Coordinates of C-alpha atoms in Angstrom, one line a residue:
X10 CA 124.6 112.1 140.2
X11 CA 121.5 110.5 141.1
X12 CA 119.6 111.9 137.9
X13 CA 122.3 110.1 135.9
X14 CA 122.1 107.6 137.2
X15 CA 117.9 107.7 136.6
X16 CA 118.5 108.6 133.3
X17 CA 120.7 105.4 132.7
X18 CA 118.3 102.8 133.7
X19 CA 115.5 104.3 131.9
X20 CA 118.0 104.6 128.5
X21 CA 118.7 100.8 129.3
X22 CA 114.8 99.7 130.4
X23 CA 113.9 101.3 126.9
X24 CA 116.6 100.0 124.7
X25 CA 116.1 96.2 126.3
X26 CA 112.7 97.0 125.9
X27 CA 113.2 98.0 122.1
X28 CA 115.8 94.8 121.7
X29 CA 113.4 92.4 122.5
X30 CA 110.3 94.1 120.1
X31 CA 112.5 94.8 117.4
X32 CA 114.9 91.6 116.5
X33 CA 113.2 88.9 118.6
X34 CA 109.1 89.3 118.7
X35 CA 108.2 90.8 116.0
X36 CA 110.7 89.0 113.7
X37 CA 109.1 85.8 115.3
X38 CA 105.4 87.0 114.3
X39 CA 106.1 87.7 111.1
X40 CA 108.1 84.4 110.7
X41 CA 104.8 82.7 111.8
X42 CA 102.5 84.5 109.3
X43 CA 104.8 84.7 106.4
X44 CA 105.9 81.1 106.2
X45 CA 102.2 80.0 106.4
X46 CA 101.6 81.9 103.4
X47 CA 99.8 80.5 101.0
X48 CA 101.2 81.7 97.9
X49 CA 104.4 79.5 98.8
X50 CA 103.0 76.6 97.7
X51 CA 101.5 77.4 94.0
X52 CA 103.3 79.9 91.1
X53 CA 102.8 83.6 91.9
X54 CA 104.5 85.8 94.7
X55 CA 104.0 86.3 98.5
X56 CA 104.0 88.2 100.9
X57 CA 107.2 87.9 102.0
X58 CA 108.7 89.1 98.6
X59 CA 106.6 92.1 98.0
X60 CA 107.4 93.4 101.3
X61 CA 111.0 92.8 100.7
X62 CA 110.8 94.3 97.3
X63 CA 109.2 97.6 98.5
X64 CA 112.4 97.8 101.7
X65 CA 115.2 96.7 99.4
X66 CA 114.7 98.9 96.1
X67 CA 115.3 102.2 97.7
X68 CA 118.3 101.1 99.8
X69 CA 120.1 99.1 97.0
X70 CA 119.5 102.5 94.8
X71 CA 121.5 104.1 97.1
X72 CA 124.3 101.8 97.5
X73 CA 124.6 100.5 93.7
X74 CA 124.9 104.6 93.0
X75 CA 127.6 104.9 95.8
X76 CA 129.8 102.0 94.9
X77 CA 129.7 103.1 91.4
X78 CA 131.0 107.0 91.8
X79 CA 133.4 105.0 94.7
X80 CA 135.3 103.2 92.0
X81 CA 136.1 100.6 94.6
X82 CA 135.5 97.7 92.5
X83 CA 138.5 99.0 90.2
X84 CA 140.8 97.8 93.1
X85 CA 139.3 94.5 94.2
X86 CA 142.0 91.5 94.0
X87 CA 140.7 88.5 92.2
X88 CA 141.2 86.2 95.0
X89 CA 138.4 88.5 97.5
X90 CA 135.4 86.5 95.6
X91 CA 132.9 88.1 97.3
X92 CA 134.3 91.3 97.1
X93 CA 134.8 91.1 93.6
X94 CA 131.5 89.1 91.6
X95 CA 129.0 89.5 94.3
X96 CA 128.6 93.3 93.6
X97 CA 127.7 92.5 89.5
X98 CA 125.8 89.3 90.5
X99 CA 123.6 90.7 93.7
X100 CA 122.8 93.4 90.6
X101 CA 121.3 91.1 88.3
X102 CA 119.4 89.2 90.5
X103 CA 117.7 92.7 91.5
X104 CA 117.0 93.2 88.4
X105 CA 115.7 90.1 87.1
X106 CA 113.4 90.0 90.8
X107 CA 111.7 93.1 89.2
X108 CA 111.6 91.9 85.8
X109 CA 109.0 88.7 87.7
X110 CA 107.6 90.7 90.0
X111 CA 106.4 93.1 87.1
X112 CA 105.0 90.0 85.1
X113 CA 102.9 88.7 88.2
X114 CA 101.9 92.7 89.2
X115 CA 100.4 92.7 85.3
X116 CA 98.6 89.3 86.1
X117 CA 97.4 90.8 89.7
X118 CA 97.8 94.6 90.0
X119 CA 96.1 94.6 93.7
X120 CA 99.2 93.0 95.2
X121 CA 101.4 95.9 95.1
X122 CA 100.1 100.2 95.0
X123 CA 102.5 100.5 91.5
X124 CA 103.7 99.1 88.9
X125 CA 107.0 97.6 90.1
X126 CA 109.3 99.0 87.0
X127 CA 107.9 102.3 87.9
X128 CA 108.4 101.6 91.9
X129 CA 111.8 100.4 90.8
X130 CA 112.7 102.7 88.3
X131 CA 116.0 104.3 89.7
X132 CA 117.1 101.2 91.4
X133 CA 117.0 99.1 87.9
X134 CA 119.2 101.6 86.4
X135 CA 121.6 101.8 89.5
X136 CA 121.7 98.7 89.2
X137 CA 122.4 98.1 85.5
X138 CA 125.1 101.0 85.4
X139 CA 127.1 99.1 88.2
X140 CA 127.0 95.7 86.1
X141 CA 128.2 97.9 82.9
X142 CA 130.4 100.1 85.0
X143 CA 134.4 99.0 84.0
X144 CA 135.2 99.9 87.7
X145 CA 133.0 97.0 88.8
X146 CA 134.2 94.4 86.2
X147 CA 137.9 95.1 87.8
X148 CA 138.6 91.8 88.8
X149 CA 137.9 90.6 85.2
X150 CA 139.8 93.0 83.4
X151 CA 142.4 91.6 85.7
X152 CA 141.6 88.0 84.4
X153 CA 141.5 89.2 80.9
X154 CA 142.7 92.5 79.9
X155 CA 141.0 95.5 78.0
X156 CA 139.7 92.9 76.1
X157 CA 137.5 91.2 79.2
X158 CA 134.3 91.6 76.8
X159 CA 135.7 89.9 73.4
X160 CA 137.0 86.8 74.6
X161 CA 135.3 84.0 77.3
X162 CA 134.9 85.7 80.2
X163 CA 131.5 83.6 80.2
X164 CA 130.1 84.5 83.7
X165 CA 130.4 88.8 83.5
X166 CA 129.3 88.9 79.7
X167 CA 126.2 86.8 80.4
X168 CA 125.3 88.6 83.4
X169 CA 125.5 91.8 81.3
X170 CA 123.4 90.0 78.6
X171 CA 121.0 88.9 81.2
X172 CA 120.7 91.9 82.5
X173 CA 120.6 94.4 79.8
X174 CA 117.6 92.5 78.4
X175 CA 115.4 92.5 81.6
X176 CA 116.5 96.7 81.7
X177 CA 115.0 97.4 78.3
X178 CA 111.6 94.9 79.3
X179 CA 111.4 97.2 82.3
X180 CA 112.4 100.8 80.7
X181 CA 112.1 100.5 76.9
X182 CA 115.5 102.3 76.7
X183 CA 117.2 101.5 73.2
X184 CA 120.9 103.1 74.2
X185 CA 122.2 100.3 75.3
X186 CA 120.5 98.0 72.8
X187 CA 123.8 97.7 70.0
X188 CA 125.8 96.5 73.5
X189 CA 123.4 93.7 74.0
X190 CA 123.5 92.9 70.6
X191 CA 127.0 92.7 70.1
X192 CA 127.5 90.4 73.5
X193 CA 125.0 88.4 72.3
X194 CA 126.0 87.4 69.0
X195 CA 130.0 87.3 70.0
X196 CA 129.2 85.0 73.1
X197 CA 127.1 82.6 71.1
X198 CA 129.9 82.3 68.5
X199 CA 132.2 82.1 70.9
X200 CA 130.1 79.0 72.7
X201 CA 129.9 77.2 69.4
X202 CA 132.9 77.5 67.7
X203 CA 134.4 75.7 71.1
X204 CA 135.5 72.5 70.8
X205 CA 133.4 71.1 74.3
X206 CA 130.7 73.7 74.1
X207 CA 132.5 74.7 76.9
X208 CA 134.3 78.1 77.7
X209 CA 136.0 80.1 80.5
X210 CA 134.8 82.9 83.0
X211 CA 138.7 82.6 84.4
X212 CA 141.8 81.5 82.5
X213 CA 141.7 78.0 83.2
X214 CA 138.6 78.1 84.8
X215 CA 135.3 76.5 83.5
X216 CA 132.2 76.6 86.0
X217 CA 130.0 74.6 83.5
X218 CA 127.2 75.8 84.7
X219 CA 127.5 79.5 83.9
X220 CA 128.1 78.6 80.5
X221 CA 124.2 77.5 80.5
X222 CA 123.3 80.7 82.3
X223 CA 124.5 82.3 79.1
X224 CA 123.3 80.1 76.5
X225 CA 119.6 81.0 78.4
X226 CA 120.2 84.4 78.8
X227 CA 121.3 84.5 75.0
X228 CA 117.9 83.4 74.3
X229 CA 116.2 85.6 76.6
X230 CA 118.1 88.6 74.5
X231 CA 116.0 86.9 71.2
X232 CA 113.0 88.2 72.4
X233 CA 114.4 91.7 72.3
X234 CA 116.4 91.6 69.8
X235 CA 114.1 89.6 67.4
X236 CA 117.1 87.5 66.8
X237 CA 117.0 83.9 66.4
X238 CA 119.5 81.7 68.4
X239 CA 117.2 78.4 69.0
X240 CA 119.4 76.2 66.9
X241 CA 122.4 77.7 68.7
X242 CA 120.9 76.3 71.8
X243 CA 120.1 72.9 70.5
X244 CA 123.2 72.2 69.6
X245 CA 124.7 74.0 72.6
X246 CA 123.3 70.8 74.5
X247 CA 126.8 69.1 73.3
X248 CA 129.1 70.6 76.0
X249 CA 126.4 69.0 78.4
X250 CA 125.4 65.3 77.4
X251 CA 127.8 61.8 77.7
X252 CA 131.5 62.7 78.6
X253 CA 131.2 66.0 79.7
X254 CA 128.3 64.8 82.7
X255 CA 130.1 63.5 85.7
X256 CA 129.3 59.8 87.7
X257 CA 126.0 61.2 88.6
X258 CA 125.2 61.8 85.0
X259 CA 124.9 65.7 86.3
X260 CA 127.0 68.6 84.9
X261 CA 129.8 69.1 86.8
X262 CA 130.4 71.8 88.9
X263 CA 133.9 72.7 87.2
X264 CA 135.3 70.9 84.4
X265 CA 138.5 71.8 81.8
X266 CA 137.0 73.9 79.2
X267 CA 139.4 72.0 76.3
X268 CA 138.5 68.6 76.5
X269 CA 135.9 68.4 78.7
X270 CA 137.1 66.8 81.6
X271 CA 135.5 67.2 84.6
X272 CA 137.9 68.7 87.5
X273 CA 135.0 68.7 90.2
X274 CA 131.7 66.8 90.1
X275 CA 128.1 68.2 90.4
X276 CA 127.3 70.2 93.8
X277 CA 124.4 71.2 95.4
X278 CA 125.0 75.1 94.8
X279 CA 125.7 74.4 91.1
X280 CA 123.0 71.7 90.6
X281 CA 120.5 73.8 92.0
X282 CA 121.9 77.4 90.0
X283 CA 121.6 74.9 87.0
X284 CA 118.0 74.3 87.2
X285 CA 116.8 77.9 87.3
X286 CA 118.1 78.3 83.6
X287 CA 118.4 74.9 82.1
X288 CA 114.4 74.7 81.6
X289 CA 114.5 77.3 79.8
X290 CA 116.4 75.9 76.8
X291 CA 116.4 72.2 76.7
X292 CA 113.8 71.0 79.1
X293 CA 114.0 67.8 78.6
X294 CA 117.6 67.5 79.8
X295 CA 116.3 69.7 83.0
X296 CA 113.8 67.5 84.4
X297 CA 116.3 64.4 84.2
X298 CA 119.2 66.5 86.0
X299 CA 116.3 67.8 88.7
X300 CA 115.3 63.7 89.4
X301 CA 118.9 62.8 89.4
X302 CA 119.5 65.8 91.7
X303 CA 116.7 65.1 94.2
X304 CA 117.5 61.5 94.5
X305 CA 121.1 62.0 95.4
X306 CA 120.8 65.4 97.3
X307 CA 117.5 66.2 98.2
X308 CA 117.3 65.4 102.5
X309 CA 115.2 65.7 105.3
X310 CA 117.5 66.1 108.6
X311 CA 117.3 67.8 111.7
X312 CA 113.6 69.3 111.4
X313 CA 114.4 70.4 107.9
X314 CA 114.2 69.8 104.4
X315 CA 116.9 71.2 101.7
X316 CA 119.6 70.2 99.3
X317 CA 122.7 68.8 100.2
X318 CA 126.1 70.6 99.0
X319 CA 127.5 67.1 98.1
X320 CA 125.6 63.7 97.5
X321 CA 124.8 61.5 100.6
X322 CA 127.3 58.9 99.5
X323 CA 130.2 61.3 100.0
X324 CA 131.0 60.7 103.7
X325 CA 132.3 63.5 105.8
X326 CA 131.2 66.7 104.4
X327 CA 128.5 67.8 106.6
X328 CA 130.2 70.6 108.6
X329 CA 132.2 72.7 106.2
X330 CA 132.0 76.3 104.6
X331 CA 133.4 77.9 101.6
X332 CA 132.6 81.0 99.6
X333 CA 130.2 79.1 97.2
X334 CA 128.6 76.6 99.4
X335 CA 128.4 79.1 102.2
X336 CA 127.7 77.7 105.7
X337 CA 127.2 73.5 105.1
X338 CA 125.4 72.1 108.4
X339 CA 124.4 68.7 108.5
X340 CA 124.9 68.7 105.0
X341 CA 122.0 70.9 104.0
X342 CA 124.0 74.0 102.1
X343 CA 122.8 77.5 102.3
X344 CA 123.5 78.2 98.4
X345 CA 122.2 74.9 97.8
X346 CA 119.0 76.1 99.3
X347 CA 118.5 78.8 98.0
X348 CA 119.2 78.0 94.8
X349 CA 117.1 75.1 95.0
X350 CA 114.1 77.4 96.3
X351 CA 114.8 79.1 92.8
X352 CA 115.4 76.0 90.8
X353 CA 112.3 74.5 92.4
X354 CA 109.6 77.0 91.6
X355 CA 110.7 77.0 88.3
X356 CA 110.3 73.5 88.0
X357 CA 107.0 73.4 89.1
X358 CA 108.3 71.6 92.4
X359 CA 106.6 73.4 94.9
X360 CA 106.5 70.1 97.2
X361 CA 110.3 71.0 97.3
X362 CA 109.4 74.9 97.0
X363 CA 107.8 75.4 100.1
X364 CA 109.5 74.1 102.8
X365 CA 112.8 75.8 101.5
X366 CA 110.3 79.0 101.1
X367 CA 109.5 78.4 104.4
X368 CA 112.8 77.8 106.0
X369 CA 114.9 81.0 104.0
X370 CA 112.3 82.9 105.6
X371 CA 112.3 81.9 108.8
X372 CA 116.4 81.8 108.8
X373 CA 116.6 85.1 106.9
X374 CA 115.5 86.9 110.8
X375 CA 113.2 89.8 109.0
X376 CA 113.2 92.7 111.1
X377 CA 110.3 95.0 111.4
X378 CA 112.5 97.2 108.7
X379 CA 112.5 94.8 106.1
X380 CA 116.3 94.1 106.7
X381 CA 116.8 90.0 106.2
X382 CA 120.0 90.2 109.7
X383 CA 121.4 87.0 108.2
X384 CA 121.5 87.4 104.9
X385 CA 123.1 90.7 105.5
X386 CA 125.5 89.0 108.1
X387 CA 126.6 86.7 105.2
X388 CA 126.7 89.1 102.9
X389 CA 130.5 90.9 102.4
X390 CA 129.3 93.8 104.7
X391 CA 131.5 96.4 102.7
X392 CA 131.4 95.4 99.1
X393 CA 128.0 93.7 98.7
X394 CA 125.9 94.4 101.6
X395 CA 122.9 93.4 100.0
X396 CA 123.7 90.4 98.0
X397 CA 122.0 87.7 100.3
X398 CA 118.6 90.0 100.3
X399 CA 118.6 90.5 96.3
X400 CA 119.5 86.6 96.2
X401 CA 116.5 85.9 98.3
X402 CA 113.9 88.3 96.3
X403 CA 115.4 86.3 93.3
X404 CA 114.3 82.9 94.4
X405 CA 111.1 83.8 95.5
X406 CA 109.8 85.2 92.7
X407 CA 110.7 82.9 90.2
X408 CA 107.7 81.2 88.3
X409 CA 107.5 78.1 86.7
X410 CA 108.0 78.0 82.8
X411 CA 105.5 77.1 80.1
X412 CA 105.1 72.8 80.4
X413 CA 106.2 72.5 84.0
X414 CA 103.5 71.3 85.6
X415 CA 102.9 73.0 89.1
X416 CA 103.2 69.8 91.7
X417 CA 102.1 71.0 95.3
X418 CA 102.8 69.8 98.3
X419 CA 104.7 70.1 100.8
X420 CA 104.8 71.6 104.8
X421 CA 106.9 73.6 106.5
X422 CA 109.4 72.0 108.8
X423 CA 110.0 71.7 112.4
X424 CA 112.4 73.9 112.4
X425 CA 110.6 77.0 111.1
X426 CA 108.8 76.7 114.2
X427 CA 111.4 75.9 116.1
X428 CA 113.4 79.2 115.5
X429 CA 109.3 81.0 115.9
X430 CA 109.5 79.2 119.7
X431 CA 113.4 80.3 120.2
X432 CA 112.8 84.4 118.9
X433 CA 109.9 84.4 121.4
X434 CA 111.3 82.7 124.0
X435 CA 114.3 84.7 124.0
X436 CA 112.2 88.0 123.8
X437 CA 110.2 87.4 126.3
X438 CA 113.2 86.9 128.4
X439 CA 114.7 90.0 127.2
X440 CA 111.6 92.1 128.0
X441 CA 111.5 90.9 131.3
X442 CA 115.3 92.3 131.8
X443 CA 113.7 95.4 130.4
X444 CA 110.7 95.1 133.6
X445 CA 113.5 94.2 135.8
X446 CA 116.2 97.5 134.9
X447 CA 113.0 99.7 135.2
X448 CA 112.8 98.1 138.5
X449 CA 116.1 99.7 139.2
X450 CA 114.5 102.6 140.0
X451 CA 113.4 102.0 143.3
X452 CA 116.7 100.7 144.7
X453 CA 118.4 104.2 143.6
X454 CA 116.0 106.1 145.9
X455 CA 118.0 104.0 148.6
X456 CA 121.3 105.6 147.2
X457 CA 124.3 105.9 144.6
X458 CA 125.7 101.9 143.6
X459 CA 129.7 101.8 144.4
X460 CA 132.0 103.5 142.2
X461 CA 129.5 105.5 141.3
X462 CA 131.5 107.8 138.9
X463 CA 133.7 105.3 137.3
X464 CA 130.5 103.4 136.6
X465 CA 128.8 106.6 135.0
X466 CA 132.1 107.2 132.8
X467 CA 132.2 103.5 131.7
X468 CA 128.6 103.5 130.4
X469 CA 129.2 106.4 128.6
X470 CA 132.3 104.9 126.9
X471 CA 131.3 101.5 126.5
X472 CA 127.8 102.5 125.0
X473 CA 129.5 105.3 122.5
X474 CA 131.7 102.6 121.8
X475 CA 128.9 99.7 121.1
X476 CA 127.0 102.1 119.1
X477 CA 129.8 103.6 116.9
X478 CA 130.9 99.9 115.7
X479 CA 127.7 99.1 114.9
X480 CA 126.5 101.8 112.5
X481 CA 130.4 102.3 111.4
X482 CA 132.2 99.2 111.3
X483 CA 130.6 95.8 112.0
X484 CA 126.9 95.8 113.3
X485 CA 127.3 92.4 115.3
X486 CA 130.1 93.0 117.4
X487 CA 128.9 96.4 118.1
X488 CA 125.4 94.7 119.5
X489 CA 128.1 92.4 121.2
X490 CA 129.9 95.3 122.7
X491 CA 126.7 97.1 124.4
X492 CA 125.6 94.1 126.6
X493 CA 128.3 95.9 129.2
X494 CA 126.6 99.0 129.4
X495 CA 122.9 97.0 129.2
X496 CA 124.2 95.4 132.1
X497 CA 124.4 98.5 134.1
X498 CA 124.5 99.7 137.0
X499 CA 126.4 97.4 139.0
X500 CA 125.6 97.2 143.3
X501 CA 123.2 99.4 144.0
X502 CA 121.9 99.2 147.5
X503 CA 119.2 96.6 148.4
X504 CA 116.4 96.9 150.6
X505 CA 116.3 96.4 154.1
X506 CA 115.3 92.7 154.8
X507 CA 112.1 93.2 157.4
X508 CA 112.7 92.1 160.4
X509 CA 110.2 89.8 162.4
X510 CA 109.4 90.4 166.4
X511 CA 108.5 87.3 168.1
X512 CA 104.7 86.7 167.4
X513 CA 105.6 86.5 163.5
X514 CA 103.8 90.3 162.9
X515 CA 106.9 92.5 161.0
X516 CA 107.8 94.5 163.4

């Protein structure tokens, strides 16, 4: 019993040991060097994003291909959000990440060993069969019918067109060429033949601003297609301009699609997802809706800098969460953010770009395997794992357009170094647990703790326990479940206290 009992204080000196490297001092090392990158605060790409770009790729192969032959997608109910778009979505941001960081490789080829639509080469089309795959496009079909791809439907059918143009840039494959053709032509019809400019991704549902996602990615598809859709967009401009801008003189976040009404006003996720495309086609318009939105939203607060989910003079959202804004706190919102980190680089505004560069970073917790831990925790764990990551590969590397000028500037905030000073902190204490259960060593030469057996059995089953969770159900409540067995063993015998004869000498 006694060599179990060795055995299960070297097992928990070597895993506190490996806790403390692994998610607190490493991450907070490479927190430190990657926030003080450089390449943050002018257009290009860091090294934060080619190192997630070389960890992500071959894992989101692998999933994209498994949720695809699953089917799982065909089953999804339309109110599970995440569950539902955030598969398709997390796609074409992976997509379009690779579509940059192949421009910037072709600019600077000593950044990264390959070229990345050769690195990427599986993962692009993983990737692009999940967004085409019906399965995946259940909770549309739902919404629409067998005819989801003829009629509205304005979110899917642009991130199809979206995508399907950055896959032939990065393969040259022509098969799916006649799709992207027809989606773009239909769509842009469809856009301006509407009364408002405006049209539906839901029955009844109009999110204004992926209706200028698709009026940019229709544009994009030009290129390819050596179409010509530049007047379309000009006059596109019309479902965005006097009546159909809310108080702000911002495009709302949702408005009704018939008359152009707007049902909720401009927030800081949709402001921000706005300017990533809007430059593209009427840059004009952009740079007033980017000074509108930094005067109203932008914020420093509590160490950090960011984008508000609603405008300072709406009291009493500052602590809230839903499945668009994510996590609000203090009123800085995570989509905000890092849409804004997206929105500001291609702006040119990297005063604004690197601070939120900064921050996602340091927030993200990068472990030494490339895994971002909260992106991942906010991610839906079983339908779109890797969401948050692509999301965050996606706003790093975008680059600002043709007649943004770059404006620098900037620092990074309190708080990255704040959470640098709380990883080490906590790992150093965590180690020294690690010191301390080795320790345990020499107390067991004294003899067994009580309950010996029933102490033996209950690590075993509490650590099988901890560890099955984690790799089989929900990572963090596995991690939560082995701090019993870390904490073991319980009374094991202490040392004699020395006892002292009368000059003072131990006797």
């Amino acid at each position: 019993m006694r060599g179990a009992f060795r055995a299960m204080i070297v097992v928990n000196a070597a895993a506190l040991a490996f806790v403390a490297l692994w998610f607190f001092l490493i991450p907070a090392g490479t927190i430190a060097r990657d926030a003080t990158d450089g390449a943050l605060e002018k257009p290009g790409v860091g090294r934060a994003a080619w190192k997630l770009f070389r960890e992500l790729t071959p894992r989101y192969e692998r999933w994209a291909r498994r949720h695809v032959a699953s089917g799982r997608g065909a089953n999804t109910p339309v109110t599970d959000i995440s569950g539902s778009e955030w598969p398709v979505f997390g796609s074409a941001f992976y997509v379009w990440s690779v579509e940059s960081l192949q421009e910037a490789w072709e600019k600077d080829p000593s950044r990264f060993p390959v070229a990345p639509k050769e690195f990427a080469r599986a993962a692009v089309e993983a990737a692009k069969d999940l967004i085409l795959d019906p399965a995946s496009a259940g909770w549309v079909r739902k919404y629409w019918g067998d005819d989801y791809l003829t009629r509205e439907d304005c979110f899917y059918r642009m991130l199809i067109i979206g995508s399907l143009t950055a896959h032939y840039r990065l393969t040259g494959e022509t098969k799916h060429l006649a799709t992207l053709r027809s989606q773009t032509e239909a769509l842009a019809a469809e856009i301006d033949n509407s009364t408002t400019g405006l049209i539906d991704d839901y029955p009844g549902q109009c999110y204004n601003t992926d209706v200028v996602a698709a009026v940019a990615t229709i544009r994009r598809a030009d290129a390819v297609l050596g179409t010509d859709h530049s007047a379309f967009a000009k006059r596109a401009l019309r479902g965005f301009q006097g009546r159909n801008l809310d108080t702000l003189a911002l495009v709302p976040f949702q408005a009704d699609s018939r008359t152009g009404r707007t049902l909720v006003r401009a927030r800081g996720s949709s402001n921000s997802y706005l300017c990533i495309f809007a430059p593209e086609v009427w840059p004009e318009a952009s740079a007033e809706w980017y000074a509108i939105y930094e005067k109203h939203f932008w914020q420093h607060r509590w160490t950090a800098d960011g984008f508000r989910e609603l405008p300072a003079e709406v009291p009493g959202y500052d602590w809230w969460l839903d499945v668009d804004a994510g996590p609000v706190l203090a009123g800085h919102g995570i989509s905000a953010d890092a849409f804004g980190l997206a929105a500001a680089r291609v702006n040119g505004r990297f005063d604004h770009a690197k601070p939120l560069a900064a921050e996602a970073i340091a927030v993200s917790w990068p472990l030494p395997d490339g895994t971002l831990a909260l992106p991942r925790l906010l991610s839906n764990a079983t339908e779109a794992p890797l969401v948050g990551e692509a999301g965050i590969l996606f706003a790093l590397t975008r680059q600002p357009l043709s007649g943004f000028a770059a404006r620098t500037g900037g620092s990074v905030p309190t708080l990255v170094w704040i959470i640098v000073g709380m990883l080490t902190l906590v790992g150093l204490y965590v180690a020294w647990l690690a010191f301390r259960t080795w320790r345990l060593l020499r107390r067991l030469k004294l003899g067994l703790p009580r309950a010996a057996k029933t102490q033996w059995v209950a690590w075993i089953m509490s650590a099988a326990l901890g560890l099955v969770t984690a790799f089989a159900i929900f990572a963090p409540a596995g991690a939560a479940l082995l701090i019993v067995p870390l904490g073991m063993p319980f009374g094991l015998p202490k040392p004699p206290k020395a006892r002292k004869c009368g000059s003072g000498i131990p006797a």
